XYZ file of N, CA, C and O in Angstrom:
456
model
N 205.684 260.543 103.589
C 205.289 261.815 103.909
C 206.617 262.581 104.099
O 207.565 262.166 104.919
N 206.974 263.879 103.508
C 207.925 264.547 103.689
C 208.095 265.259 105.022
O 207.045 265.394 105.755
N 209.098 265.757 105.407
C 209.350 266.521 106.844
C 209.009 267.876 106.716
O 209.011 268.568 107.766
N 208.668 268.421 105.581
C 208.441 269.902 105.451
C 207.087 270.310 106.058
O 206.266 269.546 106.677
N 206.742 271.488 105.931
C 205.628 272.109 106.445
C 204.990 272.989 105.363
O 204.912 274.185 105.328
N 204.299 272.355 104.312
C 203.761 272.958 103.309
C 202.563 273.662 103.441
O 201.984 273.596 104.547
N 202.096 274.404 102.523
C 200.950 275.271 102.601
C 199.675 274.371 102.818
O 198.682 274.672 103.513
N 199.808 273.108 102.121
C 198.634 272.137 102.447
C 198.534 271.571 103.773
O 197.567 271.133 104.045
N 199.449 271.779 104.613
C 199.444 271.345 106.027
C 198.932 272.410 106.917
O 199.042 272.159 108.077
N 198.795 273.569 106.517
C 198.489 274.708 107.326
C 196.994 275.314 107.194
O 196.404 275.106 106.208
N 196.363 275.592 108.248
C 195.083 276.419 108.199
C 195.574 277.823 107.790
O 196.244 278.473 108.618
N 195.127 278.329 106.732
C 195.435 279.718 106.231
C 194.480 280.748 106.180
O 194.745 281.840 106.369
N 193.215 280.325 106.188
C 192.113 281.229 105.872
C 191.331 281.338 107.254
O 191.119 280.559 108.158
N 190.702 282.566 107.524
C 189.956 282.823 108.773
C 188.801 281.845 108.910
O 188.410 281.346 109.951
N 188.208 281.590 107.719
C 187.035 280.743 107.881
C 187.416 279.222 108.165
O 186.528 278.577 108.846
N 188.602 278.746 107.875
C 189.025 277.502 108.255
C 189.173 277.450 109.812
O 188.808 276.496 110.681
N 189.865 278.575 110.375
C 189.938 278.698 111.965
C 188.514 278.626 112.681
O 188.354 277.981 113.591
N 187.604 279.513 112.159
C 186.362 279.496 112.697
C 185.583 278.298 112.493
O 185.014 277.939 113.493
N 185.636 277.432 111.417
C 185.192 276.179 111.329
C 185.617 275.364 112.483
O 184.841 274.559 113.159
N 186.961 275.252 112.731
C 187.615 274.386 113.574
C 187.092 274.714 115.028
O 186.717 273.864 115.855
N 187.147 276.047 115.351
C 186.807 276.613 116.648
C 185.283 276.261 116.993
O 184.924 275.939 118.202
N 184.428 276.537 116.007
C 182.989 276.321 116.261
C 182.508 274.819 116.248
O 181.603 274.600 116.795
N 182.896 274.081 115.326
C 182.427 272.869 115.058
C 183.186 271.737 115.799
O 182.850 270.608 115.892
N 184.568 272.087 116.152
C 185.472 271.087 116.738
C 185.453 270.990 118.330
O 184.609 271.604 118.855
N 185.962 270.010 118.744
C 186.096 269.722 120.095
C 187.333 270.326 120.647
O 188.275 270.393 120.016
N 187.314 270.774 122.045
C 188.368 271.345 122.687
C 188.909 270.535 123.743
O 188.157 269.904 124.569
N 190.225 270.233 123.809
C 190.732 269.235 124.784
C 192.068 270.138 125.450
O 192.778 270.905 124.764
N 191.959 270.061 126.879
C 193.082 270.782 127.378
C 194.016 269.878 128.048
O 193.776 268.912 128.821
N 195.211 270.435 127.963
C 196.311 269.666 128.723
C 197.031 270.478 129.520
O 196.564 271.731 129.808
N 198.186 270.083 130.125
C 198.934 271.082 130.907
C 199.508 272.139 130.214
O 199.668 273.460 130.717
N 200.051 271.964 128.979
C 200.796 272.876 128.127
C 199.789 273.674 127.093
O 200.141 274.720 126.802
N 198.938 272.838 126.598
C 198.300 273.220 125.274
C 196.830 272.993 125.662
O 196.212 272.386 126.268
N 196.097 273.808 124.730
C 194.656 273.725 124.366
C 194.619 273.358 122.959
O 195.127 274.193 122.103
N 193.978 272.204 122.639
C 193.981 271.762 121.243
C 192.411 271.710 120.778
O 191.586 271.132 121.454
N 192.179 272.557 119.815
C 190.755 272.398 119.133
C 190.957 271.679 118.078
O 191.930 271.921 117.171
N 190.088 270.614 117.782
C 190.214 269.739 116.669
C 188.853 269.280 115.985
O 187.820 269.289 116.816
N 189.023 269.206 114.798
C 187.690 268.954 113.852
C 188.143 268.084 112.767
O 189.215 268.359 112.094
N 187.476 266.985 112.476
C 187.668 266.187 111.167
C 187.040 266.761 109.862
O 185.972 267.085 109.900
N 187.769 267.004 108.978
C 187.419 267.416 107.586
C 187.505 266.086 106.785
O 188.570 265.697 106.263
N 186.365 265.399 106.609
C 186.292 264.108 105.938
C 187.083 264.062 104.481
O 187.457 262.882 104.133
N 186.916 265.025 103.724
C 187.422 264.949 102.396
C 188.924 265.415 102.204
O 189.317 265.404 101.150
N 189.502 265.577 103.135
C 190.938 266.248 103.184
C 191.935 265.103 103.514
O 191.869 264.533 104.460
N 192.829 264.904 102.577
C 193.720 263.665 102.878
C 194.928 263.868 103.843
O 195.766 263.016 104.069
N 195.272 265.222 104.349
C 196.258 265.389 105.097
C 195.736 266.025 106.555
O 194.721 266.684 106.576
N 196.538 265.797 107.531
C 196.293 266.706 108.851
C 196.655 268.020 108.710
O 197.532 268.440 107.824
N 196.206 269.096 109.173
C 196.246 270.511 109.151
C 196.586 271.181 110.371
O 195.829 270.736 111.540
N 197.427 272.182 110.470
C 197.595 272.711 111.842
C 197.368 274.278 111.743
O 197.849 274.910 110.775
N 196.841 274.765 112.809
C 196.859 276.368 112.893
C 197.328 276.500 114.337
O 197.056 275.787 115.260
N 198.087 277.664 114.477
C 198.749 277.928 115.870
C 198.178 279.490 116.218
O 198.304 280.307 115.440
N 197.656 279.528 117.508
C 197.217 280.824 117.875
C 197.858 281.231 119.269
O 197.899 280.283 120.265
N 198.562 282.257 119.295
C 199.127 282.623 120.519
C 198.987 284.117 120.794
O 199.449 284.885 120.033
N 198.114 284.436 121.570
C 197.722 285.835 121.785
C 198.684 286.665 122.638
O 199.548 285.956 123.189
N 198.700 287.921 122.850
C 199.478 288.753 123.595
C 199.338 288.340 125.081
O 200.198 288.611 125.716
N 198.176 287.843 125.527
C 198.059 287.483 126.821
C 199.005 286.282 127.106
O 199.327 286.307 128.422
N 199.424 285.566 126.331
C 200.521 284.528 126.555
C 201.942 284.991 126.878
O 202.587 284.555 127.848
N 202.212 286.166 126.181
C 203.715 286.710 126.390
C 204.044 287.677 125.400
O 203.131 287.974 124.671
N 205.222 288.178 125.504
C 205.786 289.040 124.589
C 205.933 288.326 123.186
O 205.725 287.122 123.017
N 206.332 289.088 122.073
C 206.588 288.601 120.857
C 207.697 287.483 120.755
O 207.285 286.417 120.064
N 208.580 287.677 121.502
C 209.602 286.477 121.506
C 209.061 285.354 122.035
O 209.208 284.274 121.476
N 208.356 285.291 123.107
C 207.819 284.018 123.712
C 206.713 283.476 122.706
O 206.592 282.275 122.485
N 206.035 284.458 122.126
C 204.713 283.968 121.019
C 205.440 283.203 120.013
O 204.946 282.016 119.538
N 206.443 283.758 119.465
C 207.124 283.340 118.229
C 207.803 281.917 118.454
O 207.840 281.137 117.647
N 208.379 281.847 119.628
C 209.102 280.564 120.178
C 208.119 279.520 120.261
O 208.206 278.353 119.731
N 206.967 279.820 120.928
C 205.927 278.923 120.949
C 205.386 278.383 119.527
O 205.303 277.070 119.481
N 205.112 279.251 118.705
C 204.826 278.980 117.312
C 205.737 278.063 116.483
O 205.401 276.940 116.059
N 206.970 278.433 116.705
C 208.001 277.784 115.901
C 208.192 276.255 116.645
O 208.149 275.217 115.870
N 208.165 276.051 117.946
C 208.186 274.845 118.552
C 206.882 273.933 118.180
O 206.976 272.751 117.852
N 205.749 274.553 118.252
C 204.405 273.902 117.812
C 204.512 273.538 116.338
O 204.035 272.161 116.149
N 205.019 274.245 115.607
C 205.085 273.759 114.123
C 206.049 272.579 113.844
O 205.854 271.404 113.256
N 207.174 272.672 114.694
C 208.261 271.686 114.722
C 207.569 270.258 115.262
O 207.843 269.269 114.612
N 206.907 270.455 116.392
C 206.297 269.240 116.929
C 205.146 268.618 115.981
O 205.065 267.459 115.741
N 204.577 269.511 115.275
C 203.556 268.953 114.182
C 204.259 268.206 113.032
O 203.731 267.255 112.633
N 205.370 268.785 112.700
C 206.141 267.974 111.652
C 206.556 266.758 112.021
O 206.552 265.746 111.230
N 206.726 266.557 113.313
C 207.192 265.274 113.757
C 206.130 264.299 113.957
O 206.226 263.030 113.760
N 205.024 264.786 114.325
C 203.654 264.003 114.667
C 202.866 263.842 113.475
O 201.972 262.998 113.561
N 203.087 264.570 112.338
C 202.047 264.423 111.249
C 201.817 263.070 110.628
O 200.842 262.717 110.127
N 202.988 262.120 110.558
C 202.754 260.822 110.150
C 201.746 260.025 111.005
O 201.268 258.867 110.561
N 201.553 260.366 112.265
C 200.872 259.474 113.342
C 199.450 260.174 113.443
O 198.636 259.310 113.677
N 199.291 261.516 113.133
C 197.884 262.135 113.047
C 197.022 261.495 112.161
O 197.430 261.155 111.045
N 195.848 261.479 112.467
C 194.821 260.880 111.418
C 194.727 261.934 110.359
O 194.807 263.102 110.423
N 194.347 261.194 109.129
C 194.208 262.026 108.062
C 192.760 262.834 108.232
O 191.879 262.422 108.606
N 192.960 263.961 107.493
C 191.652 264.949 107.686
C 191.353 265.677 108.901
O 190.501 266.358 109.038
N 192.414 265.463 109.915
C 192.133 266.350 111.133
C 192.574 267.607 110.996
O 193.710 267.919 110.456
N 191.946 268.594 111.552
C 192.359 270.064 111.532
C 192.470 270.420 112.888
O 191.618 270.236 113.738
N 193.793 270.953 113.355
C 194.105 271.195 114.681
C 194.453 272.566 114.871
O 195.188 273.085 114.088
N 193.869 273.247 115.881
C 194.456 274.550 116.240
C 195.076 274.294 117.723
O 194.337 273.871 118.652
N 196.235 274.825 117.919
C 196.873 274.847 119.182
C 197.079 276.167 119.778
O 197.451 277.100 119.033
N 196.779 276.314 121.070
C 196.816 277.396 121.899
C 197.720 277.101 123.009
O 197.603 276.082 123.638
N 198.469 278.045 123.511
C 199.267 277.834 124.540
C 198.634 278.032 125.800
O 197.796 278.908 126.005
N 199.226 277.478 126.840
C 198.724 277.831 128.269
C 200.166 278.535 129.023
O 201.094 278.246 128.372
N 199.991 279.066 129.925
C 200.976 279.737 130.669
C 202.240 278.847 131.064
O 203.233 279.219 130.922
N 201.750 277.624 131.155
C 203.037 276.506 131.444
C 203.855 276.214 130.327
O 204.753 275.595 130.519
N 203.414 276.676 129.158
C 204.179 276.335 127.884
C 205.396 277.164 127.762
O 206.106 277.010 126.947
N 205.336 278.290 128.640
C 206.492 279.271 128.418
C 207.894 278.756 128.455
O 208.654 279.068 127.666
N 207.971 277.608 129.396
C 209.369 277.031 129.466
C 209.486 275.597 128.764
O 210.431 274.752 129.122
N 208.523 275.343 128.121
C 208.351 273.930 127.331
C 209.316 273.809 126.425
O 209.520 274.611 125.578
N 209.911 272.571 126.206
C 210.539 272.196 125.052
C 209.816 271.636 123.819
O 208.508 271.339 124.098
N 210.386 271.525 122.694
C 209.648 270.839 121.578
C 209.231 269.521 121.975
O 207.999 269.269 121.512
N 209.974 268.888 122.519
C 209.549 267.304 122.950
C 208.294 267.410 123.936
O 207.517 266.504 123.862
N 208.283 268.317 124.771
C 207.047 268.461 125.759
C 205.941 268.814 124.894
O 204.755 268.184 125.237
N 205.962 269.615 124.039
C 204.807 270.064 123.094
C 204.471 268.749 122.320
O 203.232 268.508 122.198
N 205.467 268.184 121.775
C 205.138 267.044 120.887
C 204.387 265.818 121.806
O 203.379 265.309 121.179
N 204.859 265.601 122.940
C 204.313 264.613 123.838
C 202.739 264.798 124.112
O 201.946 264.162 124.068
N 202.585 266.243 124.412
C 201.226 266.625 124.790
C 200.236 266.573 123.355
O 199.046 266.329 123.572
N 200.930 267.135 122.431
C 200.191 266.992 121.107
C 199.649 265.658 120.761
O 198.496 265.526 120.410
N 200.618 264.627 120.885
C 200.180 263.319 120.740
C 199.093 262.803 121.511
O 198.230 262.092 121.162
N 199.391 263.139 122.956
C 198.400 262.600 123.909
C 196.998 263.307 123.473
O 196.011 262.494 123.738
N 196.976 264.571 123.475
C 195.611 264.967 123.167
C 195.059 264.802 121.786
O 193.806 264.580 121.666
N 195.776 264.387 120.914
C 195.296 263.892 119.584
C 194.737 262.569 119.860
O 193.738 262.220 119.107
N 195.235 261.787 120.669
C 194.585 260.449 120.808
C 193.128 260.724 121.430
O 192.303 259.861 121.373
N 192.946 261.767 122.382
C 191.859 262.086 122.974
C 190.822 262.418 121.753
O 189.505 262.155 121.969
N 191.059 263.232 120.899
C 190.351 263.522 119.665
C 189.695 262.358 118.982
O 188.560 262.329 118.697
N 190.636 261.389 118.677
C 190.301 260.134 117.915
C 189.193 259.370 118.783
O 188.379 258.633 118.206
N 189.094 259.436 120.053
C 188.252 258.473 120.978
C 186.829 258.706 120.657
O 186.467 259.806 120.188
């Protein structure tokens, strides 16, 4: 698997986000809220990131999204095939590093598989 973040690895349509949010399970960690849903016919994991204005200003939201995508790039080889994940930040994620987000993403993805 390549290191990139192609369109095939993204949730891009609103119906995809709605499907994950309504049919998936939600798991909360210290830094992240992860909503996950398995799509059985899809061969790759997919990611969507949601950071509302409640989280912070545009700089903080964009930083979180950038770090989340980078963490997903590192974790996509470990994540199960067909999983669709939406990541939402919690206030504690304001000062988090990419490694912190990666660790929590891997921990919460293991909870999804259980």
